PDB file of C-alpha atoms in Angstrom:
ATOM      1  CA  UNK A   1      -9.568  13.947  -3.801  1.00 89.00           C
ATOM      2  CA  UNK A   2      -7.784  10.786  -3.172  1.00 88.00           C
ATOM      3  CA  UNK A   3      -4.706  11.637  -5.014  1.00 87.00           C
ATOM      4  CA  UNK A   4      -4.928  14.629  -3.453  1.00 91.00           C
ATOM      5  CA  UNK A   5      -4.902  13.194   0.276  1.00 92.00           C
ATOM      6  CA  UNK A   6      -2.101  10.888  -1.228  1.00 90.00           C
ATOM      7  CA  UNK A   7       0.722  13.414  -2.111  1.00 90.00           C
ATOM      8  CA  UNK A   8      -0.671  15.664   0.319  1.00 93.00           C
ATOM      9  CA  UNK A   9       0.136  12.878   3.482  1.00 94.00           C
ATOM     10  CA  UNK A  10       3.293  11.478   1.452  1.00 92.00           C
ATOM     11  CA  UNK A  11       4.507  15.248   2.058  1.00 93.00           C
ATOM     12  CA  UNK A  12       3.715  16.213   5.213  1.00 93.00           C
ATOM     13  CA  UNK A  13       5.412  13.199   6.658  1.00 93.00           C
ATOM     14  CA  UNK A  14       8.289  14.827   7.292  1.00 93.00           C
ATOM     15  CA  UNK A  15       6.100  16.460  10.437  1.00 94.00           C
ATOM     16  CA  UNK A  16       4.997  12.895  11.410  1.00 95.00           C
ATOM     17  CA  UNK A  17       8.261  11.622  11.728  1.00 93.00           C
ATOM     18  CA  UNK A  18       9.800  15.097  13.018  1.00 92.00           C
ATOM     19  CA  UNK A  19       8.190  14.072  16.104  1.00 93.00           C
ATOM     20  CA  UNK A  20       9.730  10.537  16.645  1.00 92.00           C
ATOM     21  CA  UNK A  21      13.250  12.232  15.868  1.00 90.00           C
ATOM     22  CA  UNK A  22      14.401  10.872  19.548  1.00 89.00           C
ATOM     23  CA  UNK A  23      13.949   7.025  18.638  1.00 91.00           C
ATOM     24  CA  UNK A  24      16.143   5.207  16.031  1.00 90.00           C
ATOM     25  CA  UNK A  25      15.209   5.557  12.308  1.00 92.00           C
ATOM     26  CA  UNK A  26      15.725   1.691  12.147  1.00 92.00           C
ATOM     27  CA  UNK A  27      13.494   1.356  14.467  1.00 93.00           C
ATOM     28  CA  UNK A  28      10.558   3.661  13.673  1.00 93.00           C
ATOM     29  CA  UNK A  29      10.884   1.674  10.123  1.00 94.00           C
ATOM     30  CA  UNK A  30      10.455  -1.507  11.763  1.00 95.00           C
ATOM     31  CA  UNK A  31       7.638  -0.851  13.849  1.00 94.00           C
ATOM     32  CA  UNK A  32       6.255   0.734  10.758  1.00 93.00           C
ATOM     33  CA  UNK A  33       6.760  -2.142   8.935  1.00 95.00           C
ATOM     34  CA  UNK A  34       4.904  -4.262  11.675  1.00 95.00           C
ATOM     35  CA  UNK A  35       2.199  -1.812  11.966  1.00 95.00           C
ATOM     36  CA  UNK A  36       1.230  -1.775   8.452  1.00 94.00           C
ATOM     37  CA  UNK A  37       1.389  -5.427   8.150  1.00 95.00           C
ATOM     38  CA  UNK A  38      -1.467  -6.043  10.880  1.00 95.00           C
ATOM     39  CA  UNK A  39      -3.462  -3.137   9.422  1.00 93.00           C
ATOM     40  CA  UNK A  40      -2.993  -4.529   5.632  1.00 93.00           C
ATOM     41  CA  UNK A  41      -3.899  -7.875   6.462  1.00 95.00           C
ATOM     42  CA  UNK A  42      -7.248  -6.175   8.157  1.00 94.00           C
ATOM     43  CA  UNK A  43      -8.223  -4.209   4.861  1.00 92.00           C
ATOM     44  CA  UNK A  44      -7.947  -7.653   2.948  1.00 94.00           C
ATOM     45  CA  UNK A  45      -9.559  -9.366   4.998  1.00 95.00           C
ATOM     46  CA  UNK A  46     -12.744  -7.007   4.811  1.00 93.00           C
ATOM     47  CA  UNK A  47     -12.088  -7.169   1.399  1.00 89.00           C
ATOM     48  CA  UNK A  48     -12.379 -10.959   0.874  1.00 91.00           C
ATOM     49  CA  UNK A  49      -8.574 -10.447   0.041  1.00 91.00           C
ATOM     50  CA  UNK A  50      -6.779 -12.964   2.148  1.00 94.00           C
ATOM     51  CA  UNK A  51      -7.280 -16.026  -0.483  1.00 95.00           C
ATOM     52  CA  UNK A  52      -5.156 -14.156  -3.275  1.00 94.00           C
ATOM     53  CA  UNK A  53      -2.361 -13.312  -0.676  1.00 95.00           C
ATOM     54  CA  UNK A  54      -1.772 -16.672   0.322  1.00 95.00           C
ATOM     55  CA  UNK A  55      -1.416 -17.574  -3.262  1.00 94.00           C
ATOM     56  CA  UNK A  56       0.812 -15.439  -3.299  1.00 94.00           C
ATOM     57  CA  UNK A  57       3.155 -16.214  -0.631  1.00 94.00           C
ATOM     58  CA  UNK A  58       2.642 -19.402  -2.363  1.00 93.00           C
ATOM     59  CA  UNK A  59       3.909 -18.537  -5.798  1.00 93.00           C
ATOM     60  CA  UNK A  60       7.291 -18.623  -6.037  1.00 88.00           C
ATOM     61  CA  UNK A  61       7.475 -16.630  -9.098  1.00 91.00           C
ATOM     62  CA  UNK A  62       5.861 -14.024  -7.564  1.00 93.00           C
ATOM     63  CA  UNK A  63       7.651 -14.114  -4.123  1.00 94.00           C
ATOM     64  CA  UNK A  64      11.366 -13.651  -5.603  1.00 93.00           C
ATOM     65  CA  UNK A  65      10.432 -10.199  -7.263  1.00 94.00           C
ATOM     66  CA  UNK A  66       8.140  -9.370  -4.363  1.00 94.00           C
ATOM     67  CA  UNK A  67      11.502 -10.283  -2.146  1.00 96.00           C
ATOM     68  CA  UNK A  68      13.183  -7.352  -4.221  1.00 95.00           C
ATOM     69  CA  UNK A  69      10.633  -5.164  -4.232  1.00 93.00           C
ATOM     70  CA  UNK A  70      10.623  -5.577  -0.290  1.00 94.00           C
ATOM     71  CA  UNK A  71      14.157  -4.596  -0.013  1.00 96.00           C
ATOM     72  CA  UNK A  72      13.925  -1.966  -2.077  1.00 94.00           C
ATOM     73  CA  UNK A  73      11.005  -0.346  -0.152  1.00 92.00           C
ATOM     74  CA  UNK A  74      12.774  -0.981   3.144  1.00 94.00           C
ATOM     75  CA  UNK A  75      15.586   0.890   1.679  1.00 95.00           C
ATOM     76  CA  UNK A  76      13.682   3.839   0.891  1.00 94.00           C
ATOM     77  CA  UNK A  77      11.815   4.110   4.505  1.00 93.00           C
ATOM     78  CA  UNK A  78      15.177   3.441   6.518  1.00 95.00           C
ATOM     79  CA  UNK A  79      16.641   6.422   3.906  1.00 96.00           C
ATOM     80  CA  UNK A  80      13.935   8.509   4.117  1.00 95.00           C
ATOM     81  CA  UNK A  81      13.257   8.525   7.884  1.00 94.00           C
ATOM     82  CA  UNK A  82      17.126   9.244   8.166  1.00 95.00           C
ATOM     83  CA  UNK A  83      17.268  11.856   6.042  1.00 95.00           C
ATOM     84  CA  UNK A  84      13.813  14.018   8.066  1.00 94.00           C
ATOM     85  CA  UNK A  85      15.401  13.271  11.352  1.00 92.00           C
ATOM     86  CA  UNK A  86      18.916  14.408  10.791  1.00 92.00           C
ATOM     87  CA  UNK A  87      17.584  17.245   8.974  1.00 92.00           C
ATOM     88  CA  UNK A  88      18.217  17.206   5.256  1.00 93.00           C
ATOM     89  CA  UNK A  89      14.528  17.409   4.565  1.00 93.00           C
ATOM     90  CA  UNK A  90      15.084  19.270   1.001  1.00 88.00           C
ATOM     91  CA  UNK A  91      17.743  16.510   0.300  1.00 90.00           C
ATOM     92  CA  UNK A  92      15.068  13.727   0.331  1.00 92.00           C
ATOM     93  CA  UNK A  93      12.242  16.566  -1.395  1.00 89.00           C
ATOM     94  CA  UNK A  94      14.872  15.835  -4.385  1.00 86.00           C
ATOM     95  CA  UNK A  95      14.849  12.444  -4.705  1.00 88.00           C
ATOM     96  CA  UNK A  96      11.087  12.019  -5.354  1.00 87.00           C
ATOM     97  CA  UNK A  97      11.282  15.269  -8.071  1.00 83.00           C
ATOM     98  CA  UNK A  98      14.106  13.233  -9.843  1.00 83.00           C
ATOM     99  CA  UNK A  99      12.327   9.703  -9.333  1.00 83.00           C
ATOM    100  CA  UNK A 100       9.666  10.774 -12.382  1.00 78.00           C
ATOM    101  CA  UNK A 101      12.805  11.130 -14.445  1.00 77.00           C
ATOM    102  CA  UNK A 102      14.450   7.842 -13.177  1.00 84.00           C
ATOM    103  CA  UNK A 103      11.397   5.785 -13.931  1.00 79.00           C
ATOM    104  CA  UNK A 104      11.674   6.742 -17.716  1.00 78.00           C
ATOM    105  CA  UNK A 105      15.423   5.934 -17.989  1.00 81.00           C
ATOM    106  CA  UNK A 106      14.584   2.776 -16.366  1.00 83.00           C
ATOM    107  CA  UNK A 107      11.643   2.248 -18.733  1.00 81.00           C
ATOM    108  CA  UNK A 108      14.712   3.577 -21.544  1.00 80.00           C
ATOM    109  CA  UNK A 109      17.183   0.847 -20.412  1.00 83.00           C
ATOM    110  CA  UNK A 110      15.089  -2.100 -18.958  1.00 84.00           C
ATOM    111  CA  UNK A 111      11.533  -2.152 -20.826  1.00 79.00           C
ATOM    112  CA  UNK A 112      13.204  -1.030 -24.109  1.00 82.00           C
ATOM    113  CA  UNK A 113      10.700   1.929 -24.083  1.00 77.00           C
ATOM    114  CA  UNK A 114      11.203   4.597 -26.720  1.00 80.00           C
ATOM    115  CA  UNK A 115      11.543   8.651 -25.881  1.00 77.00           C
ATOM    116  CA  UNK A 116      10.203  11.509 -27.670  1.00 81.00           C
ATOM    117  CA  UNK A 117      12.150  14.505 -28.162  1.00 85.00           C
ATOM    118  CA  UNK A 118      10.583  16.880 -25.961  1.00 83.00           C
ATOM    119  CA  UNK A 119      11.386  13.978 -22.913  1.00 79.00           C
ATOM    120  CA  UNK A 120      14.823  13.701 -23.709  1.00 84.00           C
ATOM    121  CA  UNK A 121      14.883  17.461 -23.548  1.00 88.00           C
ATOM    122  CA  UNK A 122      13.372  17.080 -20.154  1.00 82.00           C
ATOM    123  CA  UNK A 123      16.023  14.998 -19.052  1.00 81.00           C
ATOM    124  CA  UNK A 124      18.951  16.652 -20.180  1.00 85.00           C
ATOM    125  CA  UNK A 125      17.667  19.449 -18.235  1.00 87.00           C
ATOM    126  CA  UNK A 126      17.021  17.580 -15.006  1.00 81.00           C
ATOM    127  CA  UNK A 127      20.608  15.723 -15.751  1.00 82.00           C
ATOM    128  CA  UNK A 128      22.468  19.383 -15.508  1.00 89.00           C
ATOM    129  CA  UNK A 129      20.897  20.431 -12.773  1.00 82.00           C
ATOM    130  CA  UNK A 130      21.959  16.813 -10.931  1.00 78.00           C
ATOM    131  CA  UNK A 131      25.575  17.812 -11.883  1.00 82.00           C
ATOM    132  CA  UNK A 132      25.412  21.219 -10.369  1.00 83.00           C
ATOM    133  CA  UNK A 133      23.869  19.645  -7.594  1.00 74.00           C
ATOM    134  CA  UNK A 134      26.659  17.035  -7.232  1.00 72.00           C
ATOM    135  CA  UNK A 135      28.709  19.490  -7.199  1.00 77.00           C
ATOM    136  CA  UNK A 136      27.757  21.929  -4.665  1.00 74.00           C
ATOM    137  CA  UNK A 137      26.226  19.292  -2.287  1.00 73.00           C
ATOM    138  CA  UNK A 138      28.008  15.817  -2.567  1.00 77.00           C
ATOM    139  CA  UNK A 139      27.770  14.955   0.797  1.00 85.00           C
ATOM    140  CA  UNK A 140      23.674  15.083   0.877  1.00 86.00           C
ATOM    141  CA  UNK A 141      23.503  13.941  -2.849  1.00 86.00           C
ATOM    142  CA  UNK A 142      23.311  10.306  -1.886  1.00 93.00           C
ATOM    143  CA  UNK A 143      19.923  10.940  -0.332  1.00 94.00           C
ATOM    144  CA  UNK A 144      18.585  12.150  -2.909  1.00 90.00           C
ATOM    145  CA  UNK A 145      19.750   9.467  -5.600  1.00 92.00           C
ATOM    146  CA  UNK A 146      19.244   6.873  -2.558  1.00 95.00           C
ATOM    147  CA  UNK A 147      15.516   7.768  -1.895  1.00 94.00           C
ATOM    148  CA  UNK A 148      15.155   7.972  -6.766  1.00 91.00           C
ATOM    149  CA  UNK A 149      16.526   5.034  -7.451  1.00 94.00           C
ATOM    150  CA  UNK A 150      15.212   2.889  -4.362  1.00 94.00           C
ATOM    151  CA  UNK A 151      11.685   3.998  -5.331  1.00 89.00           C
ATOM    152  CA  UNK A 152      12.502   4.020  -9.084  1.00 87.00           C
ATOM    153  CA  UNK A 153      13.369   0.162  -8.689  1.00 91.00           C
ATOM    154  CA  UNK A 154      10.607  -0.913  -6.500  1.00 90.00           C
ATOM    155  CA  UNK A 155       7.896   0.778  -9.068  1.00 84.00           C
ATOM    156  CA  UNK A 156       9.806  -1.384 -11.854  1.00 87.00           C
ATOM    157  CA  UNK A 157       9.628  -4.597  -9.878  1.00 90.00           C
ATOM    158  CA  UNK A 158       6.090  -4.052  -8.909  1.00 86.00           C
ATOM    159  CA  UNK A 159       5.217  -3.246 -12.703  1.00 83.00           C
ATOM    160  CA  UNK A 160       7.127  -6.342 -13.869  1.00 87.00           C
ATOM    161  CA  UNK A 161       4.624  -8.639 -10.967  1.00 89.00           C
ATOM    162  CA  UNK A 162       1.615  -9.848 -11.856  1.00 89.00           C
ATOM    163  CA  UNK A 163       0.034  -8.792  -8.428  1.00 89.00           C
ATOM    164  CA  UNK A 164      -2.565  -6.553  -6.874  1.00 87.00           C
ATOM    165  CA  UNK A 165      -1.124  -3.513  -5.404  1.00 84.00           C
ATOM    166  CA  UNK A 166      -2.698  -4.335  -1.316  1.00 87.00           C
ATOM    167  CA  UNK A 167      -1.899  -7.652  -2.305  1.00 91.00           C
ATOM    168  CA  UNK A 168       1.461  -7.491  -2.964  1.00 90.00           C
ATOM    169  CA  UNK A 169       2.795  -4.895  -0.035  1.00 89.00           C
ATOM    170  CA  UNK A 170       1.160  -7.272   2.321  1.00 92.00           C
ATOM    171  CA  UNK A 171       3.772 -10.070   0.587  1.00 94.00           C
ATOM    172  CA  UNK A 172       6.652  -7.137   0.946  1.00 93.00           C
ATOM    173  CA  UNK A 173       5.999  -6.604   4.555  1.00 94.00           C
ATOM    174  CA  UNK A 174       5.768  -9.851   5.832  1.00 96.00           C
ATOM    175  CA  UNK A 175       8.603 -10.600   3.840  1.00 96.00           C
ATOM    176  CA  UNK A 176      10.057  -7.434   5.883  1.00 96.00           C
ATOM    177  CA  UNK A 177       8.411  -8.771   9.536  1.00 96.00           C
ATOM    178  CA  UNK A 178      11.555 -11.266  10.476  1.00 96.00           C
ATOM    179  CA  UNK A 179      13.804  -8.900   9.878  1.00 95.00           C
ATOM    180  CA  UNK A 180      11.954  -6.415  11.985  1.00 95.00           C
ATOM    181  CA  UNK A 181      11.271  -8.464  14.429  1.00 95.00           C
ATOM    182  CA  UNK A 182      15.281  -9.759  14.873  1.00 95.00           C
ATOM    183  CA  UNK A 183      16.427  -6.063  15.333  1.00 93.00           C
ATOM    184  CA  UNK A 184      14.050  -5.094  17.572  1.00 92.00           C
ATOM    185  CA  UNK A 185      14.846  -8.784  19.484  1.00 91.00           C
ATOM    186  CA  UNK A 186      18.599  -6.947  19.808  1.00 91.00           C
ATOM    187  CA  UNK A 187      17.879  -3.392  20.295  1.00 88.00           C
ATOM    188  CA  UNK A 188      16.036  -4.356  23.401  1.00 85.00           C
ATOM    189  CA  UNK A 189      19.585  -6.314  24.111  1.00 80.00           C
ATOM    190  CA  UNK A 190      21.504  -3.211  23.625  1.00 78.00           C
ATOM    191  CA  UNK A 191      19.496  -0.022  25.233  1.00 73.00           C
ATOM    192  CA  UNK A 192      15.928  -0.755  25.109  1.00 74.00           C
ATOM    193  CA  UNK A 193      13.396   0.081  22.421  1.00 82.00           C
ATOM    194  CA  UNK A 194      12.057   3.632  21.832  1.00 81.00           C
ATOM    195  CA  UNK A 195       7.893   1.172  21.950  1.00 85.00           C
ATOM    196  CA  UNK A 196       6.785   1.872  25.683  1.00 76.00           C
ATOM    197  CA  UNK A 197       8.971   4.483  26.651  1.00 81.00           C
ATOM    198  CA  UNK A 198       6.392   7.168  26.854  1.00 88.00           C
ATOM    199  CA  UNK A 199       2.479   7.229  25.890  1.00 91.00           C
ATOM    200  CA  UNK A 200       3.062   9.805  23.069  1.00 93.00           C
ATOM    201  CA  UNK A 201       5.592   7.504  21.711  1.00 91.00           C
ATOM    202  CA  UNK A 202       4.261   4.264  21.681  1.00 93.00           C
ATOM    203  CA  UNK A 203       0.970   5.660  20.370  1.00 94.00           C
ATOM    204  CA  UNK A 204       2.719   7.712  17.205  1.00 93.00           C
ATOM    205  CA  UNK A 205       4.913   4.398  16.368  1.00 93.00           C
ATOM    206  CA  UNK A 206       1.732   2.532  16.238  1.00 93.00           C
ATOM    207  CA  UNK A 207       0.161   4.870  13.939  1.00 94.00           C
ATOM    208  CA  UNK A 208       3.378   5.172  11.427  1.00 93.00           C
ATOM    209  CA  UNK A 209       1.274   2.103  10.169  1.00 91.00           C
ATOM    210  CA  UNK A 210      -1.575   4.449   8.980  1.00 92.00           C
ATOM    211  CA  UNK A 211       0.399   6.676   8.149  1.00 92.00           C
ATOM    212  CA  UNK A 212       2.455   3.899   5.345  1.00 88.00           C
ATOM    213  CA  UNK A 213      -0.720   2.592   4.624  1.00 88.00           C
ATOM    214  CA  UNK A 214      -3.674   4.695   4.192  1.00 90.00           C
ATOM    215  CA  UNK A 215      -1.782   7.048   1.599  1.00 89.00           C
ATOM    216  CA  UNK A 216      -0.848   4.050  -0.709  1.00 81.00           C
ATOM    217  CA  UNK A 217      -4.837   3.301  -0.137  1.00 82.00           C
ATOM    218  CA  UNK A 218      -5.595   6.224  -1.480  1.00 87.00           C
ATOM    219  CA  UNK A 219      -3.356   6.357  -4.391  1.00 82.00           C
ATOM    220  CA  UNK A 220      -4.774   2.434  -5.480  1.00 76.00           C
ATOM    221  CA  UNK A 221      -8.286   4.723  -5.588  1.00 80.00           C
ATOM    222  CA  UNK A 222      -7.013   7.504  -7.555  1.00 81.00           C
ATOM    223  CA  UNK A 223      -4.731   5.060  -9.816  1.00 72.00           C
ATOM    224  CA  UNK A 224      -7.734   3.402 -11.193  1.00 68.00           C
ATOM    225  CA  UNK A 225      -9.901   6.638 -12.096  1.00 76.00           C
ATOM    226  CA  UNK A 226      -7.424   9.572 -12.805  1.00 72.00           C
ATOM    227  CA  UNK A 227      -5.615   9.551 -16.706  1.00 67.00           C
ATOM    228  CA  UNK A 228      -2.213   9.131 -15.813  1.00 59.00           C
ATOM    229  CA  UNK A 229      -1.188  12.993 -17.296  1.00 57.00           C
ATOM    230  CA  UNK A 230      -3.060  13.762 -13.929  1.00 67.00           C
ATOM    231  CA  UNK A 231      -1.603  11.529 -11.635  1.00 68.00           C
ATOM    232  CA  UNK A 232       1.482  12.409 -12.849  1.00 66.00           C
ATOM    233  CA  UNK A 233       1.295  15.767 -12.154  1.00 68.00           C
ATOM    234  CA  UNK A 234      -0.290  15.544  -8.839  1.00 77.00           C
ATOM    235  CA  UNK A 235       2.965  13.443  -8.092  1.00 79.00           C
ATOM    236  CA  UNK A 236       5.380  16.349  -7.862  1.00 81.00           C
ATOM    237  CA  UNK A 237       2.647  17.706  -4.718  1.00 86.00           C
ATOM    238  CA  UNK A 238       4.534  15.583  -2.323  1.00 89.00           C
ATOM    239  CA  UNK A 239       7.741  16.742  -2.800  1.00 87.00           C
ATOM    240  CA  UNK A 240       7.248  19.980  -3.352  1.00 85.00           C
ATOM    241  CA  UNK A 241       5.403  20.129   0.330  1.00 91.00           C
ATOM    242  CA  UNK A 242       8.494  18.376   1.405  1.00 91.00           C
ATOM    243  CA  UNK A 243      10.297  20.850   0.235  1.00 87.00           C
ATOM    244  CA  UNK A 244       8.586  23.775   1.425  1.00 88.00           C
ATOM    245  CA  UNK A 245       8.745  22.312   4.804  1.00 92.00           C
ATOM    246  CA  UNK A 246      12.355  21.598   5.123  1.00 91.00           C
ATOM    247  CA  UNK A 247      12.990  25.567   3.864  1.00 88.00           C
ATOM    248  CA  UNK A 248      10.150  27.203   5.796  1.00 89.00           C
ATOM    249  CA  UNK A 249       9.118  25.522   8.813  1.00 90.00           C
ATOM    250  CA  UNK A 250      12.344  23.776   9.544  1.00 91.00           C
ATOM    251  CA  UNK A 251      14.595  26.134   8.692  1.00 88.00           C
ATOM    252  CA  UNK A 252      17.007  24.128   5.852  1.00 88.00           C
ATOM    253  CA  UNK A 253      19.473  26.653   3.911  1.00 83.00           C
ATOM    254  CA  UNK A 254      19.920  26.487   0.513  1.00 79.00           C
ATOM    255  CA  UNK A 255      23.526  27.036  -1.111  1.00 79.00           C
ATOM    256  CA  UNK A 256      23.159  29.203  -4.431  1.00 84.00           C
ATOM    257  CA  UNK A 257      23.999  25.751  -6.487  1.00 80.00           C
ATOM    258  CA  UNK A 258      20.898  23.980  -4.923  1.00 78.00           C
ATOM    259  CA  UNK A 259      19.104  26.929  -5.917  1.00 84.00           C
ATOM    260  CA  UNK A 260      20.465  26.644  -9.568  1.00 87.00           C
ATOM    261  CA  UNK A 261      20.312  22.781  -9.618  1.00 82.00           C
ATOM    262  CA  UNK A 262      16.509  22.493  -8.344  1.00 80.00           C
ATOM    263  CA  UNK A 263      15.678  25.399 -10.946  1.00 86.00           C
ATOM    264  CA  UNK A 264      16.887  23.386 -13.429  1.00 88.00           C
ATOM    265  CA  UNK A 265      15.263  19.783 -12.211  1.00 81.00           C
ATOM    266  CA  UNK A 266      11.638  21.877 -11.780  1.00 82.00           C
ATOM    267  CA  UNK A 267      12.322  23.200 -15.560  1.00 88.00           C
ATOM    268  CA  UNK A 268      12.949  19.476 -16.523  1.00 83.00           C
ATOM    269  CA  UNK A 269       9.531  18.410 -14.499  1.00 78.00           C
ATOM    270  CA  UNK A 270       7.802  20.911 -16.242  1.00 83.00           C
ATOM    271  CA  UNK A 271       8.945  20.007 -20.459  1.00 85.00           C
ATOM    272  CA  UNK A 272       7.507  16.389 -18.775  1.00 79.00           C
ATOM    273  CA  UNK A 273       4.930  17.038 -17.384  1.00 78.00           C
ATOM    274  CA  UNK A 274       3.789  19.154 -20.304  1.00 83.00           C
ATOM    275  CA  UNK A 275       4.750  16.584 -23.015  1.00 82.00           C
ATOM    276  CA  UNK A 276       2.915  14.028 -20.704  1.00 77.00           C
ATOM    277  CA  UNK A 277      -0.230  15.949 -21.043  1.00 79.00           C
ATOM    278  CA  UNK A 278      -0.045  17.354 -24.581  1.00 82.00           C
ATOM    279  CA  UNK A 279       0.398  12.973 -25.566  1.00 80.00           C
ATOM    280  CA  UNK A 280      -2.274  12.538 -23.673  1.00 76.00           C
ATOM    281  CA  UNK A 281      -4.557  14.822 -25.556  1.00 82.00           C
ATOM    282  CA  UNK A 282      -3.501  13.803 -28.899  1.00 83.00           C
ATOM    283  CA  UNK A 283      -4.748  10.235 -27.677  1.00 79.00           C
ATOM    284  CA  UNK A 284      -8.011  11.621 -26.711  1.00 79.00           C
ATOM    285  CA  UNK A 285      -8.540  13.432 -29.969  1.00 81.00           C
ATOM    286  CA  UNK A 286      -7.327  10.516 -32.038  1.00 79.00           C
ATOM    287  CA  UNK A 287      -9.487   7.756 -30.121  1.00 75.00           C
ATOM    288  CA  UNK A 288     -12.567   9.740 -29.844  1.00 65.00           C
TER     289      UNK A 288
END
């Protein structure tokens, strides 16, 4: 149930953030970025967690990768709220179907990890069906690879960091906060702030912070008592209710090479996903 409520809210926020579609994506990500900093330091401290993120902030081997993983993170939000609010919903459902596939090139490339046949199947796939897709829609193709590779990145630098997952996106959003707080310092310079226009406003830009933090909550739960075959295929529920919602409730078009290139990607998903469960099996069988 908790991975469930996590992809499930991961892919209906394209509704959430339908609704703050007057106010500037920059600055719905940096009030969400405030927001989930004063709620995340109120879940650690309930959870006696405050004493590990100081250390933190006071580890400097922890705070350079944490840096990256901050950026990375911010890029994804800025891309992703963007991409909903100028209507290329089914652009950014793509990127998070192709970021299973970018994780395991990274893991390829960077950790040195090994493929078996039926994943390098999978990929080839998924790789055609990026090529079609580059071809019949290169000027929304950047979302997609934007929103992969941002998030593809930021789960390799928060692998690679010897940190507790609350722990360390408290570190990535304070790290975040100046930054935040320095725009919103000259947006209220240049044309006021979208925070205290209206009621409904102000109150839905104070709950983007629930909103970033309550699904990655829920995902910590699931992470620690689901196999990862499981997880893994729960994953592709976000983006597929993404998807649904940028075709059916706001009214996207697909060109006949989107249709051909996510038809490929979803037959790419599924050798994966398949493989990924069929391994994890074998392991069963073999340890038990």
């Amino acid at each position: 149930m908790a991975a469930v409520g996590a992809y499930g809210l991961w892919g209906l926020l394209p509704l959430f953030f339908r609704l703050l579609h007057h106010v500037d994506p920059v600055e719905i990500v940096t009030q969400r970025v405030l927001w989930s900093l004063l709620l995340i330091l109120a879940l650690l401290a309930l959870r006696n967690g405050l004493p590990p993120f100081l250390a933190a902030l006071r580890n400097r081997r922890l705070l350079l990768p944490l840096a990256g993983s901050a950026l990375m993170i911010g890029i994804n939000w800025l891309t992703y709220v963007w991409a909903v609010n100028s209507g290329h919903v089914v652009a950014a459902s793509l990127g998070y179907f192709l970021n299973p596939l970018v994780n395991v090139m990274l893991g390829v490339l960077v950790l040195k990890e090994r493929l078996r046949r039926p994943q390098m199947l999978a990929i080839g796939v998924a790789s055609i069906g990026v090529a079609i897709l580059a071809a019949s829609a290169l000027t929304t193709l950047w979302i997609s690879l934007a929103l992969a590779f941002s998030f593809a990145f930021y789960a390799l630098l928060r692998k690679l960091t010897p940190v507790a997952p609350m722990t360390g996106l408290g570190v990535e959003t304070l790290l975040l906060t100046p930054l935040a707080i320095a725009y919103l310092v000259w947006e209220l310079g240049h044309g006021g702030v979208g925070f205290g226009q209206d009621a409904s406003t102000t109150a839905l830009l104070v709950v983007s912070g629930a909103v970033t933090t309550v699904p990655l909550v829920l995902f910590a739960i699931a992470a620690h008592r689901l196999p990862m075959a499981t997880l893994g295929l729960l994953q592709y529920l976000a983006p597929t209710l993404q998807f649904l919602t940028g075709v059916w409730l706001f009214g996207e078009t697909l060109s006949i090479g989107q249709m051909a290139s996510f038809g490929l990607i979803w037959l790419g998903l599924v050798l994966f996903a398949t493989d990924g469960i069929a391994t994890a099996r074998r392991n069963r069988m073999a340890t038990a």
